[in-house]
PDB file of N, CA and C in Angstrom:
ATOM      1  N   UNK F  75     -16.528 -83.321 -43.073  1.00  0.00           N
ATOM      2  CA  UNK F  75     -14.762 -83.828 -43.179  1.00  0.00           C
ATOM      3  C   UNK F  75     -13.898 -83.034 -42.224  1.00  0.00           C
ATOM      4  N   UNK F  76     -13.040 -83.856 -41.788  1.00  0.00           N
ATOM      5  CA  UNK F  76     -12.083 -83.329 -41.084  1.00  0.00           C
ATOM      6  C   UNK F  76     -10.380 -82.946 -41.490  1.00  0.00           C
ATOM      7  N   UNK F  77     -10.114 -82.485 -41.344  1.00  0.00           N
ATOM      8  CA  UNK F  77      -8.745 -81.831 -41.794  1.00  0.00           C
ATOM      9  C   UNK F  77      -7.911 -80.608 -41.436  1.00  0.00           C
ATOM     10  N   UNK F  78      -7.346 -79.804 -42.221  1.00  0.00           N
ATOM     11  CA  UNK F  78      -7.054 -78.645 -42.059  1.00  0.00           C
ATOM     12  C   UNK F  78      -8.053 -77.930 -42.276  1.00  0.00           C
ATOM     13  N   UNK F  79      -7.980 -76.648 -42.071  1.00  0.00           N
ATOM     14  CA  UNK F  79      -8.951 -75.535 -41.844  1.00  0.00           C
ATOM     15  C   UNK F  79      -8.225 -74.108 -42.027  1.00  0.00           C
ATOM     16  N   UNK F  80      -8.617 -73.648 -42.871  1.00  0.00           N
ATOM     17  CA  UNK F  80      -8.796 -71.747 -43.041  1.00  0.00           C
ATOM     18  C   UNK F  80      -9.214 -71.097 -42.787  1.00  0.00           C
ATOM     19  N   UNK F  81      -8.825 -70.228 -41.786  1.00  0.00           N
ATOM     20  CA  UNK F  81     -10.004 -69.123 -41.608  1.00  0.00           C
ATOM     21  C   UNK F  81      -9.845 -67.583 -41.857  1.00  0.00           C
ATOM     22  N   UNK F  82     -10.626 -66.666 -41.887  1.00  0.00           N
ATOM     23  CA  UNK F  82     -10.532 -65.200 -42.419  1.00  0.00           C
ATOM     24  C   UNK F  82     -10.618 -65.021 -40.478  1.00  0.00           C
ATOM     25  N   UNK F  83      -9.466 -63.942 -40.431  1.00  0.00           N
ATOM     26  CA  UNK F  83      -9.019 -63.247 -38.739  1.00  0.00           C
ATOM     27  C   UNK F  83      -9.524 -61.760 -39.141  1.00  0.00           C
ATOM     28  N   UNK F  84      -9.477 -61.337 -38.125  1.00  0.00           N
ATOM     29  CA  UNK F  84      -9.866 -59.950 -38.417  1.00  0.00           C
ATOM     30  C   UNK F  84      -9.733 -59.170 -36.604  1.00  0.00           C
ATOM     31  N   UNK F  85      -8.886 -57.881 -36.385  1.00  0.00           N
ATOM     32  CA  UNK F  85      -8.913 -57.433 -35.521  1.00  0.00           C
ATOM     33  C   UNK F  85      -9.928 -57.244 -34.617  1.00  0.00           C
ATOM     34  N   UNK F  86     -10.653 -57.344 -33.395  1.00  0.00           N
ATOM     35  CA  UNK F  86     -11.515 -57.112 -32.721  1.00  0.00           C
ATOM     36  C   UNK F  86     -12.492 -55.628 -33.356  1.00  0.00           C
ATOM     37  N   UNK F  87     -11.915 -54.912 -32.751  1.00  0.00           N
ATOM     38  CA  UNK F  87     -12.003 -53.458 -33.373  1.00  0.00           C
ATOM     39  C   UNK F  87     -12.680 -53.099 -34.566  1.00  0.00           C
ATOM     40  N   UNK F  88     -12.219 -53.890 -35.560  1.00  0.00           N
ATOM     41  CA  UNK F  88     -13.008 -53.887 -36.957  1.00  0.00           C
ATOM     42  C   UNK F  88     -14.182 -54.355 -37.207  1.00  0.00           C
ATOM     43  N   UNK F  89     -14.847 -53.552 -38.287  1.00  0.00           N
ATOM     44  CA  UNK F  89     -16.699 -54.224 -38.840  1.00  0.00           C
ATOM     45  C   UNK F  89     -16.474 -55.108 -39.268  1.00  0.00           C
ATOM     46  N   UNK F  90     -17.073 -56.236 -38.592  1.00  0.00           N
ATOM     47  CA  UNK F  90     -17.054 -58.103 -39.082  1.00  0.00           C
ATOM     48  C   UNK F  90     -17.983 -57.951 -40.803  1.00  0.00           C
ATOM     49  N   UNK F  91     -17.440 -58.405 -41.491  1.00  0.00           N
ATOM     50  CA  UNK F  91     -18.393 -58.683 -42.859  1.00  0.00           C
ATOM     51  C   UNK F  91     -19.239 -59.758 -42.385  1.00  0.00           C
ATOM     52  N   UNK F  92     -20.613 -59.297 -42.760  1.00  0.00           N
ATOM     53  CA  UNK F  92     -21.523 -60.297 -42.695  1.00  0.00           C
ATOM     54  C   UNK F  92     -21.455 -61.468 -43.662  1.00  0.00           C
ATOM     55  N   UNK F  93     -21.230 -61.225 -44.924  1.00  0.00           N
ATOM     56  CA  UNK F  93     -20.974 -62.232 -45.915  1.00  0.00           C
ATOM     57  C   UNK F  93     -19.703 -61.673 -46.630  1.00  0.00           C
ATOM     58  N   UNK F  94     -19.352 -62.562 -47.955  1.00  0.00           N
ATOM     59  CA  UNK F  94     -18.561 -62.285 -48.399  1.00  0.00           C
ATOM     60  C   UNK F  94     -18.095 -61.313 -49.633  1.00  0.00           C
ATOM     61  N   UNK F  95     -19.637 -60.862 -49.849  1.00  0.00           N
ATOM     62  CA  UNK F  95     -19.838 -59.524 -50.970  1.00  0.00           C
ATOM     63  C   UNK F  95     -19.179 -58.218 -50.100  1.00  0.00           C
ATOM     64  N   UNK F  96     -19.298 -58.109 -48.321  1.00  0.00           N
ATOM     65  CA  UNK F  96     -18.617 -57.404 -47.656  1.00  0.00           C
ATOM     66  C   UNK F  96     -17.132 -57.170 -47.645  1.00  0.00           C
ATOM     67  N   UNK F  97     -16.226 -58.105 -48.219  1.00  0.00           N
ATOM     68  CA  UNK F  97     -15.030 -57.926 -48.423  1.00  0.00           C
ATOM     69  C   UNK F  97     -14.270 -56.861 -48.939  1.00  0.00           C
ATOM     70  N   UNK F  98     -15.381 -56.475 -50.159  1.00  0.00           N
ATOM     71  CA  UNK F  98     -14.647 -55.501 -50.650  1.00  0.00           C
ATOM     72  C   UNK F  98     -14.311 -54.080 -49.904  1.00  0.00           C
ATOM     73  N   UNK F  99     -15.149 -54.280 -48.564  1.00  0.00           N
ATOM     74  CA  UNK F  99     -15.271 -52.807 -47.713  1.00  0.00           C
ATOM     75  C   UNK F  99     -14.093 -52.925 -46.688  1.00  0.00           C
ATOM     76  N   UNK F 100     -13.362 -54.166 -47.113  1.00  0.00           N
ATOM     77  CA  UNK F 100     -12.279 -54.028 -45.713  1.00  0.00           C
ATOM     78  C   UNK F 100     -10.974 -53.833 -46.889  1.00  0.00           C
ATOM     79  N   UNK F 101     -10.055 -53.647 -45.928  1.00  0.00           N
ATOM     80  CA  UNK F 101      -8.635 -53.929 -46.396  1.00  0.00           C
ATOM     81  C   UNK F 101      -8.048 -55.149 -46.299  1.00  0.00           C
ATOM     82  N   UNK F 102      -7.398 -55.931 -46.990  1.00  0.00           N
ATOM     83  CA  UNK F 102      -7.279 -57.145 -47.219  1.00  0.00           C
ATOM     84  C   UNK F 102      -5.629 -57.086 -47.183  1.00  0.00           C
ATOM     85  N   UNK F 103      -4.840 -58.322 -46.994  1.00  0.00           N
ATOM     86  CA  UNK F 103      -3.624 -58.666 -47.367  1.00  0.00           C
ATOM     87  C   UNK F 103      -3.521 -59.441 -48.239  1.00  0.00           C
ATOM     88  N   UNK F 104      -2.950 -59.324 -49.523  1.00  0.00           N
ATOM     89  CA  UNK F 104      -2.734 -60.441 -50.361  1.00  0.00           C
ATOM     90  C   UNK F 104      -1.553 -60.937 -50.188  1.00  0.00           C
ATOM     91  N   UNK F 105      -1.756 -62.505 -50.262  1.00  0.00           N
ATOM     92  CA  UNK F 105      -0.905 -63.416 -50.102  1.00  0.00           C
ATOM     93  C   UNK F 105      -0.115 -63.758 -51.449  1.00  0.00           C
ATOM     94  N   UNK F 106       1.330 -63.396 -51.929  1.00  0.00           N
ATOM     95  CA  UNK F 106       1.619 -64.225 -52.563  1.00  0.00           C
ATOM     96  C   UNK F 106       2.366 -65.219 -52.660  1.00  0.00           C
ATOM     97  N   UNK F 107       1.846 -66.168 -53.614  1.00  0.00           N
ATOM     98  CA  UNK F 107       2.460 -67.968 -53.669  1.00  0.00           C
ATOM     99  C   UNK F 107       3.738 -67.780 -53.898  1.00  0.00           C
ATOM    100  N   UNK F 108       4.984 -68.710 -52.973  1.00  0.00           N
ATOM    101  CA  UNK F 108       6.136 -68.295 -53.168  1.00  0.00           C
ATOM    102  C   UNK F 108       6.452 -69.530 -54.330  1.00  0.00           C
ATOM    103  N   UNK F 109       5.725 -70.628 -54.311  1.00  0.00           N
ATOM    104  CA  UNK F 109       5.535 -71.341 -55.918  1.00  0.00           C
ATOM    105  C   UNK F 109       5.432 -71.017 -56.834  1.00  0.00           C
ATOM    106  N   UNK F 110       4.060 -70.467 -57.222  1.00  0.00           N
ATOM    107  CA  UNK F 110       3.522 -70.124 -58.293  1.00  0.00           C
ATOM    108  C   UNK F 110       3.515 -68.399 -58.487  1.00  0.00           C
ATOM    109  N   UNK F 111       3.522 -67.973 -57.725  1.00  0.00           N
ATOM    110  CA  UNK F 111       3.983 -66.408 -57.778  1.00  0.00           C
ATOM    111  C   UNK F 111       2.374 -65.650 -57.694  1.00  0.00           C
ATOM    112  N   UNK F 112       1.516 -66.358 -58.045  1.00  0.00           N
ATOM    113  CA  UNK F 112       0.229 -65.759 -58.096  1.00  0.00           C
ATOM    114  C   UNK F 112      -0.367 -65.156 -56.688  1.00  0.00           C
ATOM    115  N   UNK F 113      -1.422 -64.973 -56.802  1.00  0.00           N
ATOM    116  CA  UNK F 113      -1.946 -64.113 -55.543  1.00  0.00           C
ATOM    117  C   UNK F 113      -2.943 -65.101 -55.319  1.00  0.00           C
ATOM    118  N   UNK F 114      -3.122 -65.399 -53.938  1.00  0.00           N
ATOM    119  CA  UNK F 114      -4.083 -66.371 -53.755  1.00  0.00           C
ATOM    120  C   UNK F 114      -5.506 -66.078 -53.262  1.00  0.00           C
ATOM    121  N   UNK F 115      -6.428 -66.520 -53.566  1.00  0.00           N
ATOM    122  CA  UNK F 115      -7.797 -66.011 -53.686  1.00  0.00           C
ATOM    123  C   UNK F 115      -8.425 -66.796 -52.388  1.00  0.00           C
ATOM    124  N   UNK F 116      -9.311 -66.163 -51.118  1.00  0.00           N
ATOM    125  CA  UNK F 116     -10.013 -67.009 -50.588  1.00  0.00           C
ATOM    126  C   UNK F 116     -10.932 -67.762 -50.613  1.00  0.00           C
ATOM    127  N   UNK F 117     -10.782 -69.250 -50.256  1.00  0.00           N
ATOM    128  CA  UNK F 117     -11.525 -69.730 -50.898  1.00  0.00           C
ATOM    129  C   UNK F 117     -12.799 -70.463 -49.624  1.00  0.00           C
ATOM    130  N   UNK F 118     -13.805 -69.780 -49.947  1.00  0.00           N
ATOM    131  CA  UNK F 118     -15.092 -69.982 -49.146  1.00  0.00           C
ATOM    132  C   UNK F 118     -16.132 -70.936 -49.711  1.00  0.00           C
ATOM    133  N   UNK F 119     -16.976 -71.539 -48.547  1.00  0.00           N
ATOM    134  CA  UNK F 119     -17.924 -72.405 -49.080  1.00  0.00           C
ATOM    135  C   UNK F 119     -18.882 -72.648 -48.261  1.00  0.00           C
ATOM    136  N   UNK F 120     -19.942 -72.752 -48.633  1.00  0.00           N
ATOM    137  CA  UNK F 120     -21.299 -72.633 -47.722  1.00  0.00           C
ATOM    138  C   UNK F 120     -22.361 -73.421 -48.685  1.00  0.00           C
ATOM    139  N   UNK F 121     -22.755 -74.685 -47.885  1.00  0.00           N
ATOM    140  CA  UNK F 121     -24.062 -75.277 -48.269  1.00  0.00           C
ATOM    141  C   UNK F 121     -23.414 -76.159 -49.945  1.00  0.00           C
ATOM    142  N   UNK F 122     -21.945 -76.280 -49.995  1.00  0.00           N
ATOM    143  CA  UNK F 122     -21.771 -76.903 -51.450  1.00  0.00           C
ATOM    144  C   UNK F 122     -21.621 -75.323 -52.563  1.00  0.00           C
ATOM    145  N   UNK F 123     -21.371 -74.449 -52.293  1.00  0.00           N
ATOM    146  CA  UNK F 123     -21.062 -73.298 -52.828  1.00  0.00           C
ATOM    147  C   UNK F 123     -20.094 -73.048 -52.516  1.00  0.00           C
ATOM    148  N   UNK F 124     -19.336 -73.133 -53.522  1.00  0.00           N
ATOM    149  CA  UNK F 124     -17.564 -72.524 -53.521  1.00  0.00           C
ATOM    150  C   UNK F 124     -17.511 -71.201 -54.138  1.00  0.00           C
ATOM    151  N   UNK F 125     -16.654 -70.523 -53.548  1.00  0.00           N
ATOM    152  CA  UNK F 125     -16.360 -69.047 -53.947  1.00  0.00           C
ATOM    153  C   UNK F 125     -15.032 -68.510 -53.496  1.00  0.00           C
ATOM    154  N   UNK F 126     -14.416 -67.918 -54.606  1.00  0.00           N
ATOM    155  CA  UNK F 126     -13.065 -67.520 -54.378  1.00  0.00           C
ATOM    156  C   UNK F 126     -13.124 -65.941 -54.567  1.00  0.00           C
ATOM    157  N   UNK F 127     -12.332 -65.252 -53.604  1.00  0.00           N
ATOM    158  CA  UNK F 127     -12.453 -64.246 -53.312  1.00  0.00           C
ATOM    159  C   UNK F 127     -11.035 -63.397 -53.499  1.00  0.00           C
ATOM    160  N   UNK F 128     -10.925 -62.631 -54.064  1.00  0.00           N
ATOM    161  CA  UNK F 128      -9.373 -62.046 -53.974  1.00  0.00           C
ATOM    162  C   UNK F 128      -9.448 -60.697 -53.095  1.00  0.00           C
ATOM    163  N   UNK F 129      -8.404 -60.500 -52.514  1.00  0.00           N
ATOM    164  CA  UNK F 129      -8.401 -59.501 -51.274  1.00  0.00           C
ATOM    165  C   UNK F 129      -8.360 -58.478 -52.001  1.00  0.00           C
ATOM    166  N   UNK F 130      -8.620 -57.474 -51.159  1.00  0.00           N
ATOM    167  CA  UNK F 130      -8.746 -55.681 -52.129  1.00  0.00           C
ATOM    168  C   UNK F 130      -8.041 -54.954 -50.667  1.00  0.00           C
ATOM    169  N   UNK F 131      -6.497 -54.807 -51.192  1.00  0.00           N
ATOM    170  CA  UNK F 131      -5.913 -54.132 -50.231  1.00  0.00           C
ATOM    171  C   UNK F 131      -4.718 -53.570 -50.654  1.00  0.00           C
ATOM    172  N   UNK F 132      -3.618 -52.975 -49.928  1.00  0.00           N
ATOM    173  CA  UNK F 132      -2.745 -51.984 -50.561  1.00  0.00           C
ATOM    174  C   UNK F 132      -1.197 -52.638 -50.238  1.00  0.00           C
ATOM    175  N   UNK F 133      -1.277 -54.123 -49.667  1.00  0.00           N
ATOM    176  CA  UNK F 133      -0.175 -54.833 -49.083  1.00  0.00           C
ATOM    177  C   UNK F 133      -0.432 -55.951 -49.492  1.00  0.00           C
ATOM    178  N   UNK F 134       0.901 -56.526 -50.495  1.00  0.00           N
ATOM    179  CA  UNK F 134       0.918 -57.945 -51.015  1.00  0.00           C
ATOM    180  C   UNK F 134       2.054 -58.681 -50.285  1.00  0.00           C
ATOM    181  N   UNK F 135       2.045 -59.712 -49.346  1.00  0.00           N
ATOM    182  CA  UNK F 135       3.501 -60.240 -48.763  1.00  0.00           C
ATOM    183  C   UNK F 135       3.535 -61.789 -49.263  1.00  0.00           C
ATOM    184  N   UNK F 136       4.491 -62.310 -49.004  1.00  0.00           N
ATOM    185  CA  UNK F 136       4.565 -63.756 -49.137  1.00  0.00           C
ATOM    186  C   UNK F 136       4.860 -64.396 -47.739  1.00  0.00           C
ATOM    187  N   UNK F 137       4.563 -63.935 -46.634  1.00  0.00           N
ATOM    188  CA  UNK F 137       5.145 -64.303 -45.301  1.00  0.00           C
ATOM    189  C   UNK F 137       4.084 -64.745 -44.401  1.00  0.00           C
ATOM    190  N   UNK F 138       3.679 -66.160 -44.041  1.00  0.00           N
ATOM    191  CA  UNK F 138       2.318 -66.207 -43.230  1.00  0.00           C
ATOM    192  C   UNK F 138       2.213 -65.629 -41.726  1.00  0.00           C
ATOM    193  N   UNK F 139       3.558 -65.066 -41.430  1.00  0.00           N
ATOM    194  CA  UNK F 139       3.790 -64.769 -39.785  1.00  0.00           C
ATOM    195  C   UNK F 139       3.776 -63.286 -40.010  1.00  0.00           C
ATOM    196  N   UNK F 140       4.136 -62.425 -41.113  1.00  0.00           N
ATOM    197  CA  UNK F 140       3.483 -60.933 -41.348  1.00  0.00           C
ATOM    198  C   UNK F 140       2.356 -60.692 -41.241  1.00  0.00           C
ATOM    199  N   UNK F 141       1.842 -61.537 -42.369  1.00  0.00           N
ATOM    200  CA  UNK F 141       0.057 -61.825 -42.523  1.00  0.00           C
ATOM    201  C   UNK F 141      -0.888 -61.988 -41.016  1.00  0.00           C
ATOM    202  N   UNK F 142      -0.184 -62.929 -40.156  1.00  0.00           N
ATOM    203  CA  UNK F 142      -1.023 -62.309 -38.762  1.00  0.00           C
ATOM    204  C   UNK F 142      -0.572 -61.680 -38.231  1.00  0.00           C
ATOM    205  N   UNK F 143       0.793 -60.966 -38.211  1.00  0.00           N
ATOM    206  CA  UNK F 143       1.131 -59.975 -37.355  1.00  0.00           C
ATOM    207  C   UNK F 143       0.144 -58.752 -37.930  1.00  0.00           C
ATOM    208  N   UNK F 144       0.049 -58.419 -39.094  1.00  0.00           N
ATOM    209  CA  UNK F 144      -0.965 -57.454 -39.913  1.00  0.00           C
ATOM    210  C   UNK F 144      -2.281 -57.340 -39.554  1.00  0.00           C
ATOM    211  N   UNK F 145      -2.724 -58.732 -39.017  1.00  0.00           N
ATOM    212  CA  UNK F 145      -4.032 -59.040 -38.687  1.00  0.00           C
ATOM    213  C   UNK F 145      -4.103 -58.371 -37.123  1.00  0.00           C
ATOM    214  N   UNK F 146      -3.076 -59.049 -36.582  1.00  0.00           N
ATOM    215  CA  UNK F 146      -3.077 -58.307 -35.150  1.00  0.00           C
ATOM    216  C   UNK F 146      -3.024 -57.048 -34.811  1.00  0.00           C
ATOM    217  N   UNK F 147      -2.158 -56.352 -35.357  1.00  0.00           N
ATOM    218  CA  UNK F 147      -2.143 -54.905 -35.778  1.00  0.00           C
ATOM    219  C   UNK F 147      -2.969 -53.939 -36.239  1.00  0.00           C
ATOM    220  N   UNK F 148      -4.416 -54.706 -36.687  1.00  0.00           N
ATOM    221  CA  UNK F 148      -5.588 -54.012 -37.276  1.00  0.00           C
ATOM    222  C   UNK F 148      -5.659 -53.423 -38.526  1.00  0.00           C
ATOM    223  N   UNK F 149      -4.000 -53.929 -39.205  1.00  0.00           N
ATOM    224  CA  UNK F 149      -4.160 -53.295 -40.620  1.00  0.00           C
ATOM    225  C   UNK F 149      -4.841 -54.115 -41.611  1.00  0.00           C
ATOM    226  N   UNK F 150      -5.432 -55.309 -41.500  1.00  0.00           N
ATOM    227  CA  UNK F 150      -6.200 -56.031 -42.433  1.00  0.00           C
ATOM    228  C   UNK F 150      -6.898 -57.348 -42.018  1.00  0.00           C
ATOM    229  N   UNK F 151      -7.302 -57.539 -42.947  1.00  0.00           N
ATOM    230  CA  UNK F 151      -8.486 -58.797 -42.660  1.00  0.00           C
ATOM    231  C   UNK F 151      -7.391 -59.538 -43.271  1.00  0.00           C
ATOM    232  N   UNK F 152      -7.103 -60.858 -42.591  1.00  0.00           N
ATOM    233  CA  UNK F 152      -6.464 -61.928 -43.201  1.00  0.00           C
ATOM    234  C   UNK F 152      -6.722 -63.588 -43.230  1.00  0.00           C
ATOM    235  N   UNK F 153      -6.214 -64.288 -43.980  1.00  0.00           N
ATOM    236  CA  UNK F 153      -6.882 -65.471 -44.094  1.00  0.00           C
ATOM    237  C   UNK F 153      -5.709 -66.639 -44.050  1.00  0.00           C
ATOM    238  N   UNK F 154      -5.790 -67.212 -43.147  1.00  0.00           N
ATOM    239  CA  UNK F 154      -4.684 -68.088 -42.435  1.00  0.00           C
ATOM    240  C   UNK F 154      -5.118 -69.647 -41.708  1.00  0.00           C
ATOM    241  N   UNK F 155      -4.205 -70.558 -41.889  1.00  0.00           N
ATOM    242  CA  UNK F 155      -4.857 -71.592 -41.351  1.00  0.00           C
ATOM    243  C   UNK F 155      -5.138 -71.486 -39.568  1.00  0.00           C
ATOM    244  N   UNK F 156      -6.166 -72.277 -39.190  1.00  0.00           N
ATOM    245  CA  UNK F 156      -6.767 -71.876 -37.817  1.00  0.00           C
ATOM    246  C   UNK F 156      -5.464 -72.505 -36.968  1.00  0.00           C
ATOM    247  N   UNK F 157      -4.813 -73.454 -36.984  1.00  0.00           N
ATOM    248  CA  UNK F 157      -3.484 -74.205 -36.419  1.00  0.00           C
ATOM    249  C   UNK F 157      -2.498 -73.142 -36.159  1.00  0.00           C
ATOM    250  N   UNK F 158      -2.428 -71.951 -36.588  1.00  0.00           N
ATOM    251  CA  UNK F 158      -1.574 -70.665 -36.702  1.00  0.00           C
ATOM    252  C   UNK F 158      -1.894 -69.914 -35.602  1.00  0.00           C
ATOM    253  N   UNK F 159      -3.086 -69.859 -34.991  1.00  0.00           N
ATOM    254  CA  UNK F 159      -3.353 -68.739 -34.547  1.00  0.00           C
ATOM    255  C   UNK F 159      -4.277 -69.248 -33.579  1.00  0.00           C
ATOM    256  N   UNK F 160      -4.226 -70.552 -32.968  1.00  0.00           N
ATOM    257  CA  UNK F 160      -5.230 -70.329 -31.546  1.00  0.00           C
ATOM    258  C   UNK F 160      -5.536 -69.598 -30.449  1.00  0.00           C
ATOM    259  N   UNK F 161      -4.246 -69.520 -30.010  1.00  0.00           N
ATOM    260  CA  UNK F 161      -3.726 -68.576 -28.913  1.00  0.00           C
ATOM    261  C   UNK F 161      -4.127 -67.293 -28.659  1.00  0.00           C
ATOM    262  N   UNK F 162      -4.187 -66.497 -30.131  1.00  0.00           N
ATOM    263  CA  UNK F 162      -4.687 -65.332 -30.600  1.00  0.00           C
ATOM    264  C   UNK F 162      -6.317 -65.199 -30.578  1.00  0.00           C
ATOM    265  N   UNK F 163      -6.816 -66.363 -31.018  1.00  0.00           N
ATOM    266  CA  UNK F 163      -8.396 -66.277 -31.129  1.00  0.00           C
ATOM    267  C   UNK F 163      -8.869 -66.762 -29.349  1.00  0.00           C
ATOM    268  N   UNK F 164      -8.268 -67.622 -28.864  1.00  0.00           N
ATOM    269  CA  UNK F 164      -8.678 -68.052 -27.843  1.00  0.00           C
ATOM    270  C   UNK F 164      -8.368 -66.561 -26.474  1.00  0.00           C
ATOM    271  N   UNK F 165      -7.516 -65.970 -26.724  1.00  0.00           N
ATOM    272  CA  UNK F 165      -6.988 -64.852 -25.970  1.00  0.00           C
ATOM    273  C   UNK F 165      -8.374 -63.572 -26.532  1.00  0.00           C
ATOM    274  N   UNK F 166      -8.909 -63.793 -27.563  1.00  0.00           N
ATOM    275  CA  UNK F 166      -9.556 -62.535 -28.015  1.00  0.00           C
ATOM    276  C   UNK F 166      -8.772 -61.488 -29.006  1.00  0.00           C
ATOM    277  N   UNK F 167      -7.164 -61.554 -29.300  1.00  0.00           N
ATOM    278  CA  UNK F 167      -6.806 -60.584 -29.938  1.00  0.00           C
ATOM    279  C   UNK F 167      -7.225 -60.613 -31.534  1.00  0.00           C
ATOM    280  N   UNK F 168      -7.538 -62.149 -31.665  1.00  0.00           N
ATOM    281  CA  UNK F 168      -8.063 -61.956 -33.286  1.00  0.00           C
ATOM    282  C   UNK F 168      -9.763 -62.607 -33.083  1.00  0.00           C
ATOM    283  N   UNK F 169      -9.849 -62.258 -34.173  1.00  0.00           N
ATOM    284  CA  UNK F 169     -11.696 -62.773 -34.069  1.00  0.00           C
ATOM    285  C   UNK F 169     -11.694 -63.513 -35.343  1.00  0.00           C
ATOM    286  N   UNK F 170     -13.007 -64.623 -35.306  1.00  0.00           N
ATOM    287  CA  UNK F 170     -13.101 -65.079 -36.974  1.00  0.00           C
ATOM    288  C   UNK F 170     -14.347 -64.717 -37.599  1.00  0.00           C
ATOM    289  N   UNK F 171     -14.214 -64.523 -38.498  1.00  0.00           N
ATOM    290  CA  UNK F 171     -15.218 -63.832 -39.633  1.00  0.00           C
ATOM    291  C   UNK F 171     -15.615 -65.015 -40.304  1.00  0.00           C
ATOM    292  N   UNK F 172     -16.600 -64.901 -40.958  1.00  0.00           N
ATOM    293  CA  UNK F 172     -16.902 -65.473 -42.220  1.00  0.00           C
ATOM    294  C   UNK F 172     -16.908 -67.233 -41.940  1.00  0.00           C
ATOM    295  N   UNK F 173     -16.947 -67.754 -40.776  1.00  0.00           N
ATOM    296  CA  UNK F 173     -16.600 -69.074 -40.008  1.00  0.00           C
ATOM    297  C   UNK F 173     -17.598 -69.547 -40.813  1.00  0.00           C
ATOM    298  N   UNK F 174     -18.810 -69.729 -40.807  1.00  0.00           N
ATOM    299  CA  UNK F 174     -19.615 -71.061 -41.516  1.00  0.00           C
ATOM    300  C   UNK F 174     -19.429 -70.498 -43.120  1.00  0.00           C
ATOM    301  N   UNK F 175     -18.174 -70.149 -43.617  1.00  0.00           N
ATOM    302  CA  UNK F 175     -17.710 -70.632 -44.934  1.00  0.00           C
ATOM    303  C   UNK F 175     -16.500 -70.881 -44.964  1.00  0.00           C
ATOM    304  N   UNK F 176     -15.969 -70.795 -43.943  1.00  0.00           N
ATOM    305  CA  UNK F 176     -14.296 -71.345 -43.904  1.00  0.00           C
ATOM    306  C   UNK F 176     -14.338 -73.030 -43.396  1.00  0.00           C
ATOM    307  N   UNK F 177     -14.515 -73.768 -44.193  1.00  0.00           N
ATOM    308  CA  UNK F 177     -14.681 -75.320 -44.206  1.00  0.00           C
ATOM    309  C   UNK F 177     -13.348 -75.894 -44.051  1.00  0.00           C
ATOM    310  N   UNK F 178     -13.419 -77.066 -43.429  1.00  0.00           N
ATOM    311  CA  UNK F 178     -12.286 -78.016 -43.235  1.00  0.00           C
ATOM    312  C   UNK F 178     -11.925 -78.797 -44.563  1.00  0.00           C
ATOM    313  N   UNK F 179     -10.943 -78.976 -44.799  1.00  0.00           N
ATOM    314  CA  UNK F 179     -10.395 -79.759 -46.043  1.00  0.00           C
ATOM    315  C   UNK F 179      -9.300 -80.579 -45.602  1.00  0.00           C
ATOM    316  N   UNK F 180      -9.296 -82.072 -46.543  1.00  0.00           N
ATOM    317  CA  UNK F 180      -8.394 -83.003 -46.268  1.00  0.00           C
ATOM    318  C   UNK F 180      -6.972 -82.662 -46.187  1.00  0.00           C
ATOM    319  N   UNK F 181      -6.393 -81.276 -46.474  1.00  0.00           N
ATOM    320  CA  UNK F 181      -5.169 -80.817 -46.258  1.00  0.00           C
ATOM    321  C   UNK F 181      -4.477 -81.015 -47.983  1.00  0.00           C
ATOM    322  N   UNK F 182      -3.272 -80.454 -47.664  1.00  0.00           N
ATOM    323  CA  UNK F 182      -2.305 -80.271 -49.113  1.00  0.00           C
ATOM    324  C   UNK F 182      -2.208 -81.840 -49.764  1.00  0.00           C
ATOM    325  N   UNK F 183      -2.177 -81.752 -50.929  1.00  0.00           N
ATOM    326  CA  UNK F 183      -2.022 -83.160 -52.029  1.00  0.00           C
ATOM    327  C   UNK F 183      -0.414 -83.214 -52.577  1.00  0.00           C
ATOM    328  N   UNK F 184       0.133 -83.865 -52.716  1.00  0.00           N
ATOM    329  CA  UNK F 184       1.363 -84.188 -53.852  1.00  0.00           C
ATOM    330  C   UNK F 184       0.872 -84.982 -55.021  1.00  0.00           C
ATOM    331  N   UNK F 185       0.972 -84.180 -55.946  1.00  0.00           N
ATOM    332  CA  UNK F 185       0.520 -85.260 -57.135  1.00  0.00           C
ATOM    333  C   UNK F 185       1.891 -85.003 -57.897  1.00  0.00           C
ATOM    334  N   UNK F 186       1.811 -86.627 -58.412  1.00  0.00           N
ATOM    335  CA  UNK F 186       3.282 -87.130 -58.960  1.00  0.00           C
ATOM    336  C   UNK F 186       2.904 -87.456 -60.628  1.00  0.00           C
TER     337      UNK F 186
END
């Protein structure tokens, strides 16, 4: 499937989680959805098995640029769109983690 892709990103010197169960050992930044007010859960998938994981950390924000800045500053693991941080990944400022579980999706849909 082609389309948008969310990825988990992390400061290179941080310990890379080998599987989603390891996320509890990382400081995460929770993202508060501006429309619903709810906290976003990481949406991970592997071989058709879907898993939603809530971030475990002291910060809750609702700004994607701040989320990426926190990852760059080494404060926390972040989950964002791949298209938001290509240069940071190419430059080695951020690394992808759990990459095999971050599958592309067809994008956002408007239901009327």
